[in-house]
PDB file of C-alpha atoms in Angstrom:
ATOM      1  CA  MET T 855     198.665  38.297  86.703  1.00 57.00           C
ATOM      2  CA  LYS T 856     195.812  39.790  88.668  1.00 65.00           C
ATOM      3  CA  LYS T 857     196.085  43.255  90.393  1.00 68.00           C
ATOM      4  CA  LEU T 858     193.873  44.933  92.915  1.00 78.00           C
ATOM      5  CA  LYS T 859     192.150  48.158  92.020  1.00 79.00           C
ATOM      6  CA  HIS T 860     192.622  49.373  95.639  1.00 81.00           C
ATOM      7  CA  THR T 861     195.643  51.195  97.243  1.00 86.00           C
ATOM      8  CA  THR T 862     194.110  51.464 100.676  1.00 89.00           C
ATOM      9  CA  ILE T 863     191.948  49.122 102.691  1.00 94.00           C
ATOM     10  CA  ASN T 864     188.477  50.323 103.792  1.00 94.00           C
ATOM     11  CA  THR T 865     185.278  48.785 104.914  1.00 95.00           C
ATOM     12  CA  ARG T 866     183.968  48.232 101.437  1.00 95.00           C
ATOM     13  CA  ASN T 867     187.043  46.364 100.102  1.00 95.00           C
ATOM     14  CA  LEU T 868     188.199  44.674 103.420  1.00 96.00           C
ATOM     15  CA  GLN T 869     187.300  41.084 102.377  1.00 95.00           C
ATOM     16  CA  GLU T 870     188.832  41.399  98.903  1.00 95.00           C
ATOM     17  CA  CYS T 871     191.967  42.920 100.300  1.00 95.00           C
ATOM     18  CA  GLN T 872     192.321  40.304 103.004  1.00 96.00           C
ATOM     19  CA  GLU T 873     192.166  37.568 100.405  1.00 95.00           C
ATOM     20  CA  HIS T 874     194.707  39.380  98.289  1.00 95.00           C
ATOM     21  CA  LEU T 875     197.054  39.850 101.224  1.00 96.00           C
ATOM     22  CA  MET T 876     196.936  36.204 102.048  1.00 96.00           C
ATOM     23  CA  LYS T 877     197.643  35.099  98.450  1.00 96.00           C
ATOM     24  CA  VAL T 878     200.586  37.556  98.216  1.00 96.00           C
ATOM     25  CA  ILE T 879     202.328  37.031 101.470  1.00 96.00           C
ATOM     26  CA  SER T 880     201.985  33.275 101.457  1.00 97.00           C
ATOM     27  CA  SER T 881     203.669  33.074  97.981  1.00 96.00           C
ATOM     28  CA  ASP T 882     207.128  31.839  97.466  1.00 96.00           C
ATOM     29  CA  ALA T 883     207.994  34.916  95.406  1.00 95.00           C
ATOM     30  CA  PHE T 884     207.113  37.229  98.231  1.00 95.00           C
ATOM     31  CA  LEU T 885     208.744  35.224 100.977  1.00 96.00           C
ATOM     32  CA  ASN T 886     211.883  34.909  98.830  1.00 95.00           C
ATOM     33  CA  ASN T 887     212.029  38.657  98.206  1.00 94.00           C
ATOM     34  CA  GLU T 888     211.688  38.248  94.335  1.00 91.00           C
ATOM     35  CA  GLY T 889     210.995  41.134  91.983  1.00 85.00           C
ATOM     36  CA  LEU T 890     212.278  43.921  94.305  1.00 86.00           C
ATOM     37  CA  ASN T 891     215.092  45.191  92.073  1.00 84.00           C
ATOM     38  CA  ASN T 892     217.596  44.975  94.883  1.00 82.00           C
ATOM     39  CA  GLU T 893     215.445  47.217  97.138  1.00 87.00           C
ATOM     40  CA  VAL T 894     214.945  46.415 100.796  1.00 90.00           C
ATOM     41  CA  PRO T 895     212.000  43.979 101.294  1.00 94.00           C
ATOM     42  CA  PHE T 896     209.766  46.535 103.090  1.00 93.00           C
ATOM     43  CA  HIS T 897     206.048  46.567 102.254  1.00 93.00           C
ATOM     44  CA  ILE T 898     203.306  48.937 103.377  1.00 91.00           C
ATOM     45  CA  CYS T 899     199.681  47.931 103.872  1.00 94.00           C
ATOM     46  CA  PRO T 900     197.675  51.249 104.080  1.00 93.00           C
ATOM     47  CA  TYR T 901     194.248  51.268 105.661  1.00 94.00           C
ATOM     48  CA  GLU T 902     191.606  53.816 106.650  1.00 92.00           C
ATOM     49  CA  PRO T 903     192.196  54.649 110.412  1.00 91.00           C
ATOM     50  CA  SER T 904     188.478  54.191 111.164  1.00 91.00           C
ATOM     51  CA  ILE T 905     188.725  50.377 110.537  1.00 94.00           C
ATOM     52  CA  GLN T 906     191.491  49.791 113.151  1.00 94.00           C
ATOM     53  CA  LYS T 907     189.487  47.029 114.943  1.00 96.00           C
ATOM     54  CA  ASP T 908     188.974  45.256 111.668  1.00 97.00           C
ATOM     55  CA  ILE T 909     192.652  45.495 110.794  1.00 96.00           C
ATOM     56  CA  THR T 910     193.593  44.058 114.242  1.00 96.00           C
ATOM     57  CA  GLN T 911     191.304  41.150 113.574  1.00 97.00           C
ATOM     58  CA  LEU T 912     192.555  40.884 109.939  1.00 97.00           C
ATOM     59  CA  THR T 913     196.212  40.684 111.304  1.00 97.00           C
ATOM     60  CA  LYS T 914     195.237  37.971 113.813  1.00 97.00           C
ATOM     61  CA  GLN T 915     193.490  35.978 111.059  1.00 97.00           C
ATOM     62  CA  LEU T 916     196.419  36.298 108.675  1.00 96.00           C
ATOM     63  CA  ARG T 917     198.798  35.016 111.322  1.00 97.00           C
ATOM     64  CA  ASN T 918     196.592  31.979 112.026  1.00 97.00           C
ATOM     65  CA  ASP T 919     196.187  31.223 108.241  1.00 97.00           C
ATOM     66  CA  LEU T 920     199.942  31.564 107.694  1.00 97.00           C
ATOM     67  CA  GLU T 921     200.668  29.310 110.662  1.00 97.00           C
ATOM     68  CA  ASP T 922     198.436  26.634 109.043  1.00 97.00           C
ATOM     69  CA  LYS T 923     200.740  26.841 105.994  1.00 96.00           C
ATOM     70  CA  LYS T 924     203.818  26.499 108.230  1.00 97.00           C
ATOM     71  CA  ILE T 925     204.810  30.142 107.580  1.00 97.00           C
ATOM     72  CA  LYS T 926     206.107  31.797 110.757  1.00 97.00           C
ATOM     73  CA  THR T 927     205.352  35.435 111.462  1.00 97.00           C
ATOM     74  CA  LEU T 928     207.007  37.717 113.891  1.00 97.00           C
ATOM     75  CA  GLU T 929     204.623  40.527 114.908  1.00 97.00           C
ATOM     76  CA  ILE T 930     206.073  43.661 116.470  1.00 97.00           C
ATOM     77  CA  ASN T 931     203.387  45.809 117.903  1.00 97.00           C
ATOM     78  CA  LEU T 932     205.202  49.163 118.543  1.00 96.00           C
ATOM     79  CA  TYR T 933     202.775  50.209 121.242  1.00 95.00           C
ATOM     80  CA  ASP T 934     203.259  46.995 123.199  1.00 97.00           C
ATOM     81  CA  LEU T 935     207.017  47.283 122.603  1.00 97.00           C
ATOM     82  CA  VAL T 936     207.040  50.799 124.019  1.00 95.00           C
ATOM     83  CA  VAL T 937     205.121  49.826 127.162  1.00 95.00           C
ATOM     84  CA  GLU T 938     207.460  46.853 127.710  1.00 96.00           C
ATOM     85  CA  LEU T 939     210.555  48.994 127.458  1.00 95.00           C
ATOM     86  CA  LEU T 940     209.212  51.734 129.648  1.00 95.00           C
ATOM     87  CA  LYS T 941     208.363  49.212 132.369  1.00 95.00           C
ATOM     88  CA  ARG T 942     211.692  47.482 132.016  1.00 93.00           C
ATOM     89  CA  GLU T 943     213.589  50.771 132.470  1.00 89.00           C
ATOM     90  CA  GLY T 944     211.415  51.806 135.359  1.00 92.00           C
ATOM     91  CA  ASP T 945     209.911  54.759 133.494  1.00 92.00           C
ATOM     92  CA  TRP T 946     206.364  53.564 133.059  1.00 92.00           C
ATOM     93  CA  ASP T 947     204.940  54.644 136.427  1.00 93.00           C
ATOM     94  CA  TRP T 948     206.662  58.055 136.293  1.00 91.00           C
ATOM     95  CA  ILE T 949     205.122  58.633 132.822  1.00 91.00           C
ATOM     96  CA  LEU T 950     201.629  57.768 134.183  1.00 91.00           C
ATOM     97  CA  GLU T 951     202.050  60.031 137.140  1.00 91.00           C
ATOM     98  CA  ASN T 952     203.373  63.027 135.256  1.00 89.00           C
ATOM     99  CA  GLU T 953     201.557  62.732 131.885  1.00 86.00           C
ATOM    100  CA  GLN T 954     198.729  65.142 132.900  1.00 88.00           C
ATOM    101  CA  LYS T 955     201.279  67.797 134.211  1.00 89.00           C
ATOM    102  CA  MET T 956     203.099  68.013 130.832  1.00 89.00           C
ATOM    103  CA  SER T 957     202.179  69.600 127.639  1.00 89.00           C
ATOM    104  CA  ARG T 958     201.816  67.385 124.514  1.00 86.00           C
ATOM    105  CA  GLU T 959     205.190  68.698 123.273  1.00 89.00           C
ATOM    106  CA  GLU T 960     206.893  68.064 126.645  1.00 91.00           C
ATOM    107  CA  LEU T 961     205.569  64.522 126.754  1.00 89.00           C
ATOM    108  CA  LYS T 962     206.676  63.888 123.188  1.00 88.00           C
ATOM    109  CA  GLU T 963     210.209  65.114 124.001  1.00 91.00           C
ATOM    110  CA  GLU T 964     210.389  62.993 127.203  1.00 90.00           C
ATOM    111  CA  LEU T 965     209.322  59.827 125.407  1.00 91.00           C
ATOM    112  CA  GLN T 966     211.616  60.478 122.445  1.00 91.00           C
ATOM    113  CA  GLY T 967     214.486  60.924 124.890  1.00 91.00           C
ATOM    114  CA  ILE T 968     213.718  57.590 126.593  1.00 92.00           C
ATOM    115  CA  LEU T 969     212.765  55.647 123.413  1.00 93.00           C
ATOM    116  CA  ASP T 970     215.519  56.691 121.041  1.00 93.00           C
ATOM    117  CA  ILE T 971     214.880  55.014 117.709  1.00 93.00           C
ATOM    118  CA  GLU T 972     218.545  54.380 116.894  1.00 94.00           C
ATOM    119  CA  THR T 973     219.889  53.282 120.298  1.00 94.00           C
ATOM    120  CA  VAL T 974     216.772  51.726 121.985  1.00 95.00           C
ATOM    121  CA  ILE T 975     213.894  50.752 119.590  1.00 95.00           C
ATOM    122  CA  THR T 976     215.925  49.393 116.646  1.00 94.00           C
ATOM    123  CA  PRO T 977     218.247  47.275 118.796  1.00 95.00           C
ATOM    124  CA  GLU T 978     215.329  45.745 120.564  1.00 96.00           C
ATOM    125  CA  ILE T 979     213.588  44.939 117.312  1.00 96.00           C
ATOM    126  CA  ALA T 980     216.846  43.535 115.889  1.00 94.00           C
ATOM    127  CA  LYS T 981     217.181  41.217 118.938  1.00 95.00           C
ATOM    128  CA  ARG T 982     213.756  39.868 118.349  1.00 96.00           C
ATOM    129  CA  VAL T 983     214.434  39.397 114.627  1.00 94.00           C
ATOM    130  CA  ALA T 984     217.576  37.476 115.418  1.00 93.00           C
ATOM    131  CA  ASP T 985     216.096  35.473 118.357  1.00 95.00           C
ATOM    132  CA  GLU T 986     212.731  34.329 116.888  1.00 95.00           C
ATOM    133  CA  LYS T 987     212.756  32.181 113.728  1.00 95.00           C
ATOM    134  CA  HIS T 988     210.318  33.682 111.197  1.00 97.00           C
ATOM    135  CA  ASP T 989     209.539  34.034 107.526  1.00 97.00           C
ATOM    136  CA  LEU T 990     207.847  37.386 107.736  1.00 97.00           C
ATOM    137  CA  MET T 991     207.835  40.376 110.112  1.00 97.00           C
ATOM    138  CA  LEU T 992     204.634  42.356 110.703  1.00 98.00           C
ATOM    139  CA  LEU T 993     204.865  45.862 112.210  1.00 97.00           C
ATOM    140  CA  THR T 994     201.704  47.062 113.839  1.00 97.00           C
ATOM    141  CA  GLY T 995     200.656  49.644 116.410  1.00 95.00           C
ATOM    142  CA  ILE T 996     201.920  52.507 114.204  1.00 91.00           C
ATOM    143  CA  GLY T 997     199.174  54.938 114.986  1.00 88.00           C
ATOM    144  CA  GLU T 998     199.291  54.421 118.834  1.00 90.00           C
ATOM    145  CA  VAL T 999     202.957  55.526 119.118  1.00 91.00           C
ATOM    146  CA  PHE T1000     202.581  58.698 116.943  1.00 83.00           C
ATOM    147  CA  PRO T1001     204.036  61.410 117.262  1.00 80.00           C
ATOM    148  CA  TYR T1002     206.949  60.267 119.452  1.00 84.00           C
ATOM    149  CA  ILE T1003     207.810  57.330 117.062  1.00 87.00           C
ATOM    150  CA  ARG T1004     207.552  58.022 113.325  1.00 85.00           C
ATOM    151  CA  SER T1005     207.125  55.148 110.956  1.00 82.00           C
ATOM    152  CA  HIS T1006     209.647  56.459 108.376  1.00 83.00           C
ATOM    153  CA  ASN T1007     212.333  56.643 111.122  1.00 87.00           C
ATOM    154  CA  ILE T1008     211.646  52.933 112.074  1.00 90.00           C
ATOM    155  CA  LEU T1009     211.913  51.844 108.473  1.00 89.00           C
ATOM    156  CA  ASN T1010     215.140  53.837 107.819  1.00 89.00           C
ATOM    157  CA  ASN T1011     216.840  52.283 110.951  1.00 92.00           C
ATOM    158  CA  LEU T1012     215.695  48.759 110.134  1.00 92.00           C
ATOM    159  CA  GLN T1013     217.222  48.767 106.656  1.00 89.00           C
ATOM    160  CA  LYS T1014     220.406  47.000 107.772  1.00 83.00           C
ATOM    161  CA  THR T1015     218.780  44.924 110.459  1.00 85.00           C
ATOM    162  CA  ALA T1016     215.735  43.495 108.568  1.00 83.00           C
ATOM    163  CA  LYS T1017     216.885  43.055 105.149  1.00 85.00           C
ATOM    164  CA  ASP T1018     216.823  39.297 104.764  1.00 89.00           C
ATOM    165  CA  LYS T1019     213.091  38.595 105.310  1.00 95.00           C
ATOM    166  CA  PRO T1020     210.132  40.575 104.145  1.00 97.00           C
ATOM    167  CA  THR T1021     208.579  43.159 106.510  1.00 96.00           C
ATOM    168  CA  LEU T1022     204.964  44.268 106.218  1.00 97.00           C
ATOM    169  CA  MET T1023     203.900  47.412 108.025  1.00 94.00           C
ATOM    170  CA  PHE T1024     200.207  48.010 108.625  1.00 96.00           C
ATOM    171  CA  PHE T1025     199.859  51.856 108.244  1.00 90.00           C
ATOM    172  CA  PRO T1026     196.738  53.842 109.296  1.00 91.00           C
ATOM    173  CA  GLY T1027     196.746  56.273 106.446  1.00 85.00           C
ATOM    174  CA  GLU T1028     197.872  56.504 102.828  1.00 80.00           C
ATOM    175  CA  TYR T1029     201.150  55.678 101.039  1.00 74.00           C
ATOM    176  CA  GLN T1030     201.181  58.411  98.416  1.00 64.00           C
ATOM    177  CA  HIS T1031     203.354  58.661  95.285  1.00 62.00           C
ATOM    178  CA  SER T1032     203.815  61.612  92.992  1.00 52.00           C
ATOM    179  CA  LEU T1033     206.429  62.719  90.448  1.00 46.00           C
ATOM    180  CA  GLU T1034     206.812  66.045  92.196  1.00 52.00           C
ATOM    181  CA  SER T1035     207.252  64.973  95.848  1.00 53.00           C
ATOM    182  CA  GLY T1036     208.088  61.290  95.552  1.00 57.00           C
ATOM    183  CA  ALA T1037     206.632  58.824  98.033  1.00 67.00           C
ATOM    184  CA  SER T1038     205.134  59.813 101.401  1.00 66.00           C
ATOM    185  CA  LEU T1039     203.534  58.138 104.374  1.00 65.00           C
ATOM    186  CA  VAL T1040     200.464  60.234 105.246  1.00 67.00           C
ATOM    187  CA  LEU T1041     199.376  59.160 108.675  1.00 70.00           C
ATOM    188  CA  PHE T1042     195.593  59.201 109.390  1.00 63.00           C
ATOM    189  CA  GLY T1043     195.115  60.575 105.914  1.00 61.00           C
ATOM    190  CA  SER T1044     196.217  64.107 106.819  1.00 57.00           C
ATOM    191  CA  LEU T1045     199.556  64.101 108.782  1.00 53.00           C
ATOM    192  CA  GLN T1046     202.534  63.863 106.517  1.00 57.00           C
ATOM    193  CA  ASP T1047     204.881  61.291 108.149  1.00 53.00           C
ATOM    194  CA  ASP T1048     207.760  62.507 105.969  1.00 59.00           C
ATOM    195  CA  LYS T1049     209.266  61.091 102.882  1.00 62.00           C
ATOM    196  CA  TYR T1050     209.842  57.394 102.455  1.00 60.00           C
ATOM    197  CA  TYR T1051     210.234  55.882  99.064  1.00 65.00           C
ATOM    198  CA  ARG T1052     211.928  52.457  99.570  1.00 76.00           C
ATOM    199  CA  ALA T1053     208.775  50.412 100.512  1.00 81.00           C
ATOM    200  CA  PHE T1054     206.207  48.852  98.272  1.00 88.00           C
ATOM    201  CA  ASN T1055     202.471  49.118  98.634  1.00 86.00           C
ATOM    202  CA  ILE T1056     201.460  45.495  99.214  1.00 92.00           C
ATOM    203  CA  LEU T1057     198.062  46.158  97.610  1.00 89.00           C
ATOM    204  CA  ASP T1058     199.805  47.028  94.307  1.00 85.00           C
ATOM    205  CA  ARG T1059     201.457  43.704  94.093  1.00 86.00           C
ATOM    206  CA  ALA T1060     199.950  41.507  91.350  1.00 81.00           C
ATOM    207  CA  ILE T1061     199.135  37.816  92.006  1.00 77.00           C
TER     208      ILE T1061
END
């Protein structure tokens, strides 16, 4: 069994991590949720925020390579989802017109009111999970929707909805573990995105 030495993707290890990701997520053990000790099949792929363009390209390449292997992916880009929902509900133009007039906190509260995780975002993701046949779900666009959507809230609310197929979240920051504080998602390497301990770092998975 081979294990990566890296726990976060950066420019120096990008190619090595991409090869590791492809081997892991195309394996039967991963797709069948083996070795999780009855935990939910949630996986985090942490990366340095400065390489966002590289990660966007990496995600696209992974989807193409998986498609060649007849492995179907469902990508949920949270930013694209938010824009679609705002347009559907008729709030998009209002947000654009009033964004400059509001403080950052006011805008955050406005968006959180419209885009409630439990009653709006999660049901929409659940619908796509049910409607689109897939072997693996990818969650992207995490940094673009901060701070009005927090990644740990998404994962908490998806635990009942997305428990049958593996989910891989691409996270711009670090997934830190310590005996004192448990596991934390640290967005952009500095913003604590609250505790979340039920996911696995995909880069830690041996192949």
